[in-house]
PDB file of C-alpha atoms in Angstrom:
ATOM      1  CA  MET M   1       0.000   0.000   0.000  1.00 82.00           C
ATOM      2  CA  THR M   2       2.814   2.412   0.897  1.00 93.00           C
ATOM      3  CA  ALA M   3       4.575   1.635  -2.379  1.00 93.00           C
ATOM      4  CA  THR M   4       1.381   2.437  -4.296  1.00 95.00           C
ATOM      5  CA  LEU M   5       1.044   5.766  -2.470  1.00 97.00           C
ATOM      6  CA  ALA M   6       4.691   6.564  -3.290  1.00 97.00           C
ATOM      7  CA  ILE M   7       4.044   5.862  -6.980  1.00 97.00           C
ATOM      8  CA  ILE M   8       0.974   8.133  -6.898  1.00 97.00           C
ATOM      9  CA  ALA M   9       2.968  10.908  -5.171  1.00 98.00           C
ATOM     10  CA  TYR M  10       5.783  10.705  -7.735  1.00 98.00           C
ATOM     11  CA  LEU M  11       3.389  10.709 -10.697  1.00 97.00           C
ATOM     12  CA  ALA M  12       1.461  13.616  -9.170  1.00 97.00           C
ATOM     13  CA  THR M  13       4.752  15.506  -8.765  1.00 97.00           C
ATOM     14  CA  GLY M  14       5.664  14.888 -12.402  1.00 95.00           C
ATOM     15  CA  THR M  15       2.185  16.007 -13.489  1.00 93.00           C
ATOM     16  CA  VAL M  16       2.375  19.265 -11.525  1.00 93.00           C
ATOM     17  CA  ILE M  17       5.831  19.988 -12.956  1.00 92.00           C
ATOM     18  CA  ALA M  18       4.575  19.267 -16.481  1.00 89.00           C
ATOM     19  CA  LEU M  19       1.553  21.532 -16.047  1.00 87.00           C
ATOM     20  CA  ARG M  20       3.768  24.339 -14.726  1.00 85.00           C
ATOM     21  CA  LEU M  21       6.334  23.804 -17.481  1.00 82.00           C
ATOM     22  CA  PHE M  22       3.888  23.775 -20.381  1.00 80.00           C
ATOM     23  CA  ASN M  23       1.905  26.674 -18.935  1.00 68.00           C
ATOM     24  CA  GLY M  24       4.649  28.842 -20.399  1.00 51.00           C
ATOM     25  CA  ARG M  25       4.997  31.453 -17.675  1.00 52.00           C
ATOM     26  CA  ILE M  26       7.017  31.039 -14.493  1.00 48.00           C
ATOM     27  CA  GLY M  27       4.945  31.508 -11.346  1.00 47.00           C
ATOM     28  CA  SER M  28       1.561  31.063 -13.005  1.00 57.00           C
ATOM     29  CA  GLY M  29      -0.783  28.162 -12.497  1.00 71.00           C
ATOM     30  CA  LEU M  30       0.108  25.626  -9.843  1.00 82.00           C
ATOM     31  CA  PRO M  31       2.608  26.728  -7.175  1.00 88.00           C
ATOM     32  CA  ARG M  32       6.179  25.422  -7.252  1.00 89.00           C
ATOM     33  CA  SER M  33       5.869  24.495  -3.570  1.00 93.00           C
ATOM     34  CA  LEU M  34       3.143  21.979  -4.446  1.00 94.00           C
ATOM     35  CA  ALA M  35       5.511  20.063  -6.725  1.00 94.00           C
ATOM     36  CA  LEU M  36       8.278  20.064  -4.119  1.00 96.00           C
ATOM     37  CA  GLY M  37       5.895  19.054  -1.325  1.00 97.00           C
ATOM     38  CA  LEU M  38       4.508  16.121  -3.312  1.00 97.00           C
ATOM     39  CA  GLY M  39       8.049  15.118  -4.262  1.00 97.00           C
ATOM     40  CA  PHE M  40       9.269  15.029  -0.669  1.00 97.00           C
ATOM     41  CA  LEU M  41       6.133  13.075   0.300  1.00 97.00           C
ATOM     42  CA  GLY M  42       7.020  10.553  -2.401  1.00 97.00           C
ATOM     43  CA  ILE M  43      10.562  10.324  -1.020  1.00 97.00           C
ATOM     44  CA  LEU M  44       9.264   9.500   2.478  1.00 97.00           C
ATOM     45  CA  LEU M  45       6.732   6.948   1.212  1.00 96.00           C
ATOM     46  CA  HIS M  46       9.336   5.382  -1.091  1.00 96.00           C
ATOM     47  CA  ALA M  47      11.777   4.891   1.776  1.00 95.00           C
ATOM     48  CA  ILE M  48       9.444   2.640   3.808  1.00 93.00           C
ATOM     49  CA  PRO M  49       8.918  -0.308   1.403  1.00 90.00           C
ATOM     50  CA  HIS M  50      12.416   0.102   0.024  1.00 86.00           C
ATOM     51  CA  TYR M  51      13.975  -0.294   3.465  1.00 85.00           C
ATOM     52  CA  GLN M  52      11.905  -3.444   4.012  1.00 84.00           C
ATOM     53  CA  ASN M  53      13.048  -4.888   0.677  1.00 81.00           C
ATOM     54  CA  LEU M  54      16.676  -3.887   1.189  1.00 78.00           C
ATOM     55  CA  MET M  55      17.257  -5.171   4.717  1.00 75.00           C
ATOM     56  CA  ALA M  56      17.491  -8.906   5.389  1.00 64.00           C
ATOM     57  CA  THR M  57      19.016 -11.134   8.062  1.00 57.00           C
ATOM     58  CA  SER M  58      21.700 -12.242   5.588  1.00 62.00           C
ATOM     59  CA  GLY M  59      22.738  -8.672   4.825  1.00 63.00           C
ATOM     60  CA  PHE M  60      21.663  -6.093   2.250  1.00 71.00           C
ATOM     61  CA  ASN M  61      19.635  -7.414  -0.679  1.00 70.00           C
ATOM     62  CA  MET M  62      21.079  -5.475  -3.621  1.00 72.00           C
ATOM     63  CA  GLY M  63      19.255  -7.367  -6.347  1.00 79.00           C
ATOM     64  CA  ILE M  64      18.982  -5.411  -9.586  1.00 82.00           C
ATOM     65  CA  PHE M  65      15.515  -3.962  -8.937  1.00 87.00           C
ATOM     66  CA  ASN M  66      16.385  -3.087  -5.349  1.00 87.00           C
ATOM     67  CA  ALA M  67      19.541  -1.371  -6.629  1.00 87.00           C
ATOM     68  CA  MET M  68      17.532   0.500  -9.276  1.00 90.00           C
ATOM     69  CA  SER M  69      15.059   1.651  -6.628  1.00 92.00           C
ATOM     70  CA  LEU M  70      17.859   2.820  -4.327  1.00 91.00           C
ATOM     71  CA  ILE M  71      19.490   4.758  -7.158  1.00 93.00           C
ATOM     72  CA  ALA M  72      16.115   6.275  -8.143  1.00 95.00           C
ATOM     73  CA  TRP M  73      15.482   7.300  -4.528  1.00 96.00           C
ATOM     74  CA  THR M  74      18.932   8.930  -4.297  1.00 95.00           C
ATOM     75  CA  ILE M  75      18.491  10.757  -7.612  1.00 96.00           C
ATOM     76  CA  THR M  76      15.070  12.049  -6.602  1.00 97.00           C
ATOM     77  CA  LEU M  77      16.321  13.182  -3.195  1.00 96.00           C
ATOM     78  CA  LEU M  78      19.279  15.039  -4.761  1.00 95.00           C
ATOM     79  CA  LEU M  79      16.959  16.676  -7.277  1.00 96.00           C
ATOM     80  CA  LEU M  80      14.509  17.889  -4.637  1.00 96.00           C
ATOM     81  CA  ILE M  81      17.219  19.171  -2.288  1.00 96.00           C
ATOM     82  CA  SER M  82      18.913  20.984  -5.190  1.00 94.00           C
ATOM     83  CA  SER M  83      15.542  22.454  -6.198  1.00 95.00           C
ATOM     84  CA  LEU M  84      15.337  24.293  -2.884  1.00 94.00           C
ATOM     85  CA  THR M  85      18.128  26.635  -4.002  1.00 92.00           C
ATOM     86  CA  LYS M  86      18.432  26.166  -7.790  1.00 91.00           C
ATOM     87  CA  PRO M  87      15.933  26.088 -10.680  1.00 88.00           C
ATOM     88  CA  VAL M  88      16.320  22.391 -11.499  1.00 92.00           C
ATOM     89  CA  GLU M  89      12.889  21.039 -10.515  1.00 92.00           C
ATOM     90  CA  ASN M  90      11.892  20.796 -14.196  1.00 91.00           C
ATOM     91  CA  LEU M  91      14.139  17.715 -14.452  1.00 94.00           C
ATOM     92  CA  GLY M  92      11.455  15.984 -12.420  1.00 95.00           C
ATOM     93  CA  ILE M  93       9.300  15.710 -15.536  1.00 92.00           C
ATOM     94  CA  PHE M  94      11.615  12.821 -16.495  1.00 93.00           C
ATOM     95  CA  ILE M  95      12.908  11.703 -13.090  1.00 96.00           C
ATOM     96  CA  MET M  96       9.574  11.274 -11.260  1.00 97.00           C
ATOM     97  CA  PRO M  97       8.046   8.739 -13.703  1.00 97.00           C
ATOM     98  CA  ILE M  98      11.318   6.783 -13.674  1.00 96.00           C
ATOM     99  CA  ALA M  99      11.271   6.688  -9.863  1.00 97.00           C
ATOM    100  CA  ALA M 100       7.651   5.464  -9.952  1.00 97.00           C
ATOM    101  CA  ILE M 101       8.624   2.682 -12.376  1.00 97.00           C
ATOM    102  CA  ALA M 102      11.567   1.720 -10.137  1.00 95.00           C
ATOM    103  CA  ILE M 103       9.242   1.293  -7.133  1.00 95.00           C
ATOM    104  CA  PHE M 104       6.840  -0.811  -9.178  1.00 95.00           C
ATOM    105  CA  LEU M 105       9.604  -3.119 -10.449  1.00 93.00           C
ATOM    106  CA  GLU M 106      11.144  -3.488  -6.988  1.00 91.00           C
ATOM    107  CA  ASN M 107       7.854  -4.568  -5.436  1.00 90.00           C
ATOM    108  CA  ARG M 108       6.634  -6.630  -8.386  1.00 89.00           C
ATOM    109  CA  TYR M 109       9.786  -8.629  -9.171  1.00 84.00           C
ATOM    110  CA  GLN M 110      12.057  -9.987  -6.455  1.00 77.00           C
ATOM    111  CA  THR M 111      15.749 -10.495  -7.252  1.00 72.00           C
ATOM    112  CA  VAL M 112      18.375 -11.508  -4.706  1.00 69.00           C
ATOM    113  CA  HIS M 113      21.988 -10.434  -4.417  1.00 68.00           C
ATOM    114  CA  PHE M 114      23.139 -10.208  -0.817  1.00 61.00           C
ATOM    115  CA  LEU M 115      25.933  -7.992   0.435  1.00 67.00           C
ATOM    116  CA  SER M 116      27.342  -8.815   3.844  1.00 58.00           C
ATOM    117  CA  GLY M 117      25.863  -6.820   6.682  1.00 54.00           C
ATOM    118  CA  GLN M 118      29.407  -6.442   8.049  1.00 55.00           C
ATOM    119  CA  LEU M 119      30.757  -4.178   5.328  1.00 64.00           C
ATOM    120  CA  SER M 120      33.915  -2.296   6.210  1.00 71.00           C
ATOM    121  CA  SER M 121      33.691   1.466   6.558  1.00 74.00           C
ATOM    122  CA  GLY M 122      35.941   1.881   3.514  1.00 79.00           C
ATOM    123  CA  LEU M 123      33.725  -0.294   1.332  1.00 80.00           C
ATOM    124  CA  THR M 124      30.623   1.488   2.610  1.00 81.00           C
ATOM    125  CA  ILE M 125      32.175   4.834   1.605  1.00 87.00           C
ATOM    126  CA  HIS M 126      33.017   3.405  -1.826  1.00 86.00           C
ATOM    127  CA  ILE M 127      29.404   2.272  -2.397  1.00 86.00           C
ATOM    128  CA  LEU M 128      27.939   5.548  -1.141  1.00 88.00           C
ATOM    129  CA  VAL M 129      30.226   7.760  -3.247  1.00 93.00           C
ATOM    130  CA  SER M 130      29.624   5.573  -6.310  1.00 92.00           C
ATOM    131  CA  MET M 131      25.861   5.942  -5.907  1.00 91.00           C
ATOM    132  CA  LEU M 132      26.101   9.703  -5.519  1.00 94.00           C
ATOM    133  CA  ALA M 133      28.301   9.959  -8.624  1.00 95.00           C
ATOM    134  CA  TYR M 134      25.888   7.871 -10.693  1.00 94.00           C
ATOM    135  CA  SER M 135      22.920   9.892  -9.417  1.00 94.00           C
ATOM    136  CA  LEU M 136      24.523  13.211 -10.334  1.00 95.00           C
ATOM    137  CA  PHE M 137      25.450  12.014 -13.810  1.00 96.00           C
ATOM    138  CA  THR M 138      21.870  10.817 -14.292  1.00 95.00           C
ATOM    139  CA  LEU M 139      20.598  14.288 -13.442  1.00 96.00           C
ATOM    140  CA  ALA M 140      23.256  15.800 -15.719  1.00 96.00           C
ATOM    141  CA  SER M 141      22.156  13.624 -18.639  1.00 95.00           C
ATOM    142  CA  VAL M 142      18.525  14.737 -18.221  1.00 94.00           C
ATOM    143  CA  GLN M 143      19.685  18.350 -17.919  1.00 94.00           C
ATOM    144  CA  ALA M 144      21.716  17.953 -21.116  1.00 93.00           C
ATOM    145  CA  VAL M 145      18.653  16.712 -23.031  1.00 91.00           C
ATOM    146  CA  LEU M 146      16.522  19.594 -21.741  1.00 90.00           C
ATOM    147  CA  LEU M 147      19.300  22.065 -22.587  1.00 89.00           C
ATOM    148  CA  ALA M 148      19.600  20.679 -26.125  1.00 87.00           C
ATOM    149  CA  ILE M 149      15.831  21.062 -26.665  1.00 86.00           C
ATOM    150  CA  GLN M 150      15.965  24.619 -25.351  1.00 86.00           C
ATOM    151  CA  ASP M 151      18.962  25.486 -27.542  1.00 84.00           C
ATOM    152  CA  HIS M 152      17.272  24.027 -30.635  1.00 82.00           C
ATOM    153  CA  HIS M 153      14.074  26.019 -30.080  1.00 80.00           C
ATOM    154  CA  LEU M 154      15.993  29.249 -29.550  1.00 79.00           C
ATOM    155  CA  ARG M 155      18.096  28.693 -32.686  1.00 81.00           C
ATOM    156  CA  GLN M 156      14.915  28.057 -34.685  1.00 77.00           C
ATOM    157  CA  ARG M 157      13.439  31.245 -33.184  1.00 71.00           C
ATOM    158  CA  HIS M 158      10.584  29.345 -31.517  1.00 67.00           C
ATOM    159  CA  PRO M 159      10.990  30.351 -27.857  1.00 63.00           C
ATOM    160  CA  GLY M 160       7.322  29.866 -26.985  1.00 59.00           C
ATOM    161  CA  GLY M 161       5.564  27.160 -25.008  1.00 63.00           C
ATOM    162  CA  PHE M 162       7.443  25.440 -22.218  1.00 69.00           C
ATOM    163  CA  ILE M 163      10.742  27.050 -23.321  1.00 73.00           C
ATOM    164  CA  ARG M 164       9.602  30.266 -21.672  1.00 73.00           C
ATOM    165  CA  ALA M 165       9.257  28.491 -18.319  1.00 74.00           C
ATOM    166  CA  LEU M 166      12.869  27.322 -18.343  1.00 80.00           C
ATOM    167  CA  PRO M 167      15.694  29.362 -16.806  1.00 85.00           C
ATOM    168  CA  PRO M 168      17.918  31.293 -19.264  1.00 86.00           C
ATOM    169  CA  LEU M 169      20.130  29.167 -21.512  1.00 85.00           C
ATOM    170  CA  GLN M 170      23.314  30.338 -19.783  1.00 89.00           C
ATOM    171  CA  THR M 171      21.903  29.321 -16.374  1.00 91.00           C
ATOM    172  CA  MET M 172      20.862  25.890 -17.683  1.00 91.00           C
ATOM    173  CA  GLU M 173      24.324  25.400 -19.177  1.00 92.00           C
ATOM    174  CA  SER M 174      26.083  26.447 -15.959  1.00 93.00           C
ATOM    175  CA  LEU M 175      23.943  24.035 -13.937  1.00 94.00           C
ATOM    176  CA  LEU M 176      24.796  21.210 -16.340  1.00 95.00           C
ATOM    177  CA  PHE M 177      28.538  21.652 -16.001  1.00 96.00           C
ATOM    178  CA  GLU M 178      28.267  22.118 -12.238  1.00 96.00           C
ATOM    179  CA  MET M 179      26.583  18.696 -12.038  1.00 96.00           C
ATOM    180  CA  ILE M 180      29.197  17.132 -14.299  1.00 97.00           C
ATOM    181  CA  ALA M 181      32.094  18.680 -12.363  1.00 97.00           C
ATOM    182  CA  VAL M 182      30.786  17.484  -8.992  1.00 97.00           C
ATOM    183  CA  GLY M 183      29.933  14.085 -10.459  1.00 97.00           C
ATOM    184  CA  PHE M 184      33.439  13.820 -11.905  1.00 98.00           C
ATOM    185  CA  VAL M 185      34.989  14.514  -8.494  1.00 97.00           C
ATOM    186  CA  LEU M 186      32.730  11.886  -6.884  1.00 96.00           C
ATOM    187  CA  LEU M 187      33.513   9.337  -9.613  1.00 97.00           C
ATOM    188  CA  SER M 188      37.224   9.981  -9.082  1.00 97.00           C
ATOM    189  CA  LEU M 189      36.770   9.360  -5.346  1.00 96.00           C
ATOM    190  CA  ALA M 190      34.757   6.217  -6.087  1.00 94.00           C
ATOM    191  CA  LEU M 191      37.539   4.814  -8.258  1.00 94.00           C
ATOM    192  CA  LEU M 192      40.239   5.737  -5.743  1.00 94.00           C
ATOM    193  CA  SER M 193      38.298   4.231  -2.821  1.00 91.00           C
ATOM    194  CA  GLY M 194      37.646   1.102  -4.877  1.00 88.00           C
ATOM    195  CA  PHE M 195      41.347   0.588  -5.523  1.00 88.00           C
ATOM    196  CA  ALA M 196      42.077   1.349  -1.861  1.00 85.00           C
ATOM    197  CA  PHE M 197      39.454  -0.835  -0.178  1.00 81.00           C
ATOM    198  CA  LEU M 198      38.756  -3.659  -2.630  1.00 78.00           C
ATOM    199  CA  GLU M 199      41.286  -6.451  -2.840  1.00 73.00           C
ATOM    200  CA  ASN M 200      41.318  -6.598  -6.627  1.00 72.00           C
ATOM    201  CA  MET M 201      39.339  -4.171  -8.791  1.00 72.00           C
ATOM    202  CA  PHE M 202      40.147  -6.272 -11.865  1.00 71.00           C
ATOM    203  CA  GLN M 203      38.927  -9.631 -10.597  1.00 69.00           C
ATOM    204  CA  GLN M 204      36.431 -11.455 -12.801  1.00 56.00           C
ATOM    205  CA  GLN M 205      33.249 -10.072 -11.209  1.00 66.00           C
ATOM    206  CA  LEU M 206      34.542  -6.488 -11.118  1.00 71.00           C
ATOM    207  CA  ALA M 207      36.746  -6.213 -14.219  1.00 81.00           C
ATOM    208  CA  HIS M 208      34.084  -4.930 -16.626  1.00 84.00           C
ATOM    209  CA  LYS M 209      32.716  -2.530 -14.006  1.00 86.00           C
ATOM    210  CA  THR M 210      36.170  -1.116 -13.325  1.00 89.00           C
ATOM    211  CA  ILE M 211      37.117  -0.761 -16.997  1.00 91.00           C
ATOM    212  CA  LEU M 212      33.809   0.862 -17.985  1.00 93.00           C
ATOM    213  CA  SER M 213      33.943   3.222 -14.989  1.00 94.00           C
ATOM    214  CA  ILE M 214      37.439   4.312 -16.021  1.00 95.00           C
ATOM    215  CA  ILE M 215      36.220   4.870 -19.605  1.00 96.00           C
ATOM    216  CA  ALA M 216      33.308   6.978 -18.277  1.00 97.00           C
ATOM    217  CA  TRP M 217      35.763   8.921 -16.118  1.00 97.00           C
ATOM    218  CA  LEU M 218      37.862   9.643 -19.219  1.00 98.00           C
ATOM    219  CA  VAL M 219      34.773  10.710 -21.203  1.00 98.00           C
ATOM    220  CA  PHE M 220      33.584  13.156 -18.545  1.00 98.00           C
ATOM    221  CA  GLY M 221      37.128  14.377 -17.936  1.00 97.00           C
ATOM    222  CA  THR M 222      37.520  15.080 -21.664  1.00 98.00           C
ATOM    223  CA  LEU M 223      34.188  16.925 -21.687  1.00 97.00           C
ATOM    224  CA  LEU M 224      35.235  19.161 -18.790  1.00 97.00           C
ATOM    225  CA  TRP M 225      38.605  19.826 -20.443  1.00 97.00           C
ATOM    226  CA  GLY M 226      36.871  20.618 -23.764  1.00 97.00           C
ATOM    227  CA  ARG M 227      34.523  22.984 -21.982  1.00 95.00           C
ATOM    228  CA  TYR M 228      37.425  24.759 -20.256  1.00 94.00           C
ATOM    229  CA  ARG M 229      39.769  24.800 -23.252  1.00 94.00           C
ATOM    230  CA  PHE M 230      37.420  25.169 -26.236  1.00 93.00           C
ATOM    231  CA  GLY M 231      34.107  26.262 -24.695  1.00 92.00           C
ATOM    232  CA  TRP M 232      32.222  23.117 -25.735  1.00 91.00           C
ATOM    233  CA  ARG M 233      28.454  23.469 -25.452  1.00 85.00           C
ATOM    234  CA  GLY M 234      25.187  22.553 -27.163  1.00 82.00           C
ATOM    235  CA  GLN M 235      25.118  19.384 -29.260  1.00 87.00           C
ATOM    236  CA  LYS M 236      28.716  18.479 -28.464  1.00 90.00           C
ATOM    237  CA  ALA M 237      28.103  18.695 -24.711  1.00 91.00           C
ATOM    238  CA  LEU M 238      24.950  16.581 -25.107  1.00 92.00           C
ATOM    239  CA  ILE M 239      26.756  13.836 -27.035  1.00 94.00           C
ATOM    240  CA  TRP M 240      29.671  13.630 -24.593  1.00 96.00           C
ATOM    241  CA  THR M 241      27.370  13.724 -21.544  1.00 96.00           C
ATOM    242  CA  LEU M 242      25.040  10.997 -22.819  1.00 95.00           C
ATOM    243  CA  SER M 243      27.972   8.873 -24.016  1.00 96.00           C
ATOM    244  CA  GLY M 244      29.584   8.989 -20.581  1.00 96.00           C
ATOM    245  CA  PHE M 245      26.261   8.243 -18.904  1.00 96.00           C
ATOM    246  CA  VAL M 246      25.573   5.191 -21.089  1.00 95.00           C
ATOM    247  CA  VAL M 247      29.034   3.789 -20.340  1.00 95.00           C
ATOM    248  CA  LEU M 248      28.520   4.403 -16.627  1.00 93.00           C
ATOM    249  CA  MET M 249      25.081   2.771 -16.730  1.00 92.00           C
ATOM    250  CA  LEU M 250      26.602  -0.317 -18.347  1.00 90.00           C
ATOM    251  CA  ALA M 251      29.256  -0.353 -15.624  1.00 88.00           C
ATOM    252  CA  TYR M 252      26.688  -0.228 -12.822  1.00 84.00           C
ATOM    253  CA  PHE M 253      23.977  -2.492 -14.207  1.00 82.00           C
ATOM    254  CA  GLY M 254      25.618  -4.549 -16.971  1.00 74.00           C
ATOM    255  CA  THR M 255      26.706  -7.480 -14.796  1.00 66.00           C
ATOM    256  CA  LYS M 256      23.495  -7.404 -12.757  1.00 69.00           C
ATOM    257  CA  VAL M 257      21.341  -7.721 -15.876  1.00 69.00           C
ATOM    258  CA  VAL M 258      23.395 -10.647 -17.175  1.00 65.00           C
ATOM    259  CA  LEU M 259      23.778 -12.542 -13.894  1.00 60.00           C
ATOM    260  CA  GLU M 260      20.395 -11.900 -12.304  1.00 61.00           C
ATOM    261  CA  LEU M 261      17.998 -11.636 -15.257  1.00 62.00           C
ATOM    262  CA  ILE M 262      19.596 -13.515 -18.159  1.00 63.00           C
ATOM    263  CA  LEU M 263      21.612 -16.255 -16.455  1.00 58.00           C
ATOM    264  CA  GLY M 264      19.669 -16.250 -13.167  1.00 54.00           C
TER     265      GLY M 264
END
């Protein structure tokens, strides 16, 4: 029942954001506080069934759908907290439905992959930082898509509709690269902590994850360097951001899909 209420709260949040966005004028129609309030309600409701699914006597059940739900919860929480001080709540038009789907999958399909309840503090830090990095890059990829749509409409001299409700292009672009820069720092810390606290980052179960994470780190590092050195923006920033995100997504969920859904 709680999971169903969380899904309803997330979908209601996405609907309010969509109505505000396509209204075309900031501050008109439904209040921004309504979207944020419904979002935080969804976060609280989401946490209850997720905690029950995650915790087990054998340790933490990080099956693929539990992991997806945890990532979705983290992304949504980061988005809502950031929205208190920055104009990023419009990303919720994509994020909220995804979070609702994640809750549904977690509670509809049970997958099992236990992590020991006695994780070392170093490994716990590695997992936490990795999740935060992935969450930020997810938000950055959505921001990049929204920025590309905005840029296209402005270039075609069609700034009407929902484009008017978005912050100025320069603000959207600055927010994108802030997310990528912070995500890059967190991904760097995740890689360093992995090498420090895991016995062998290139062992069979971790090799692909390590290699793909390093490739994603190189992609995002190149993007930041290109932005600093050549002022990359627009379509080029979108391509590099989405490329890095896809590689990172394969690193995080590639093995889980194969082992738990295909071979399991």
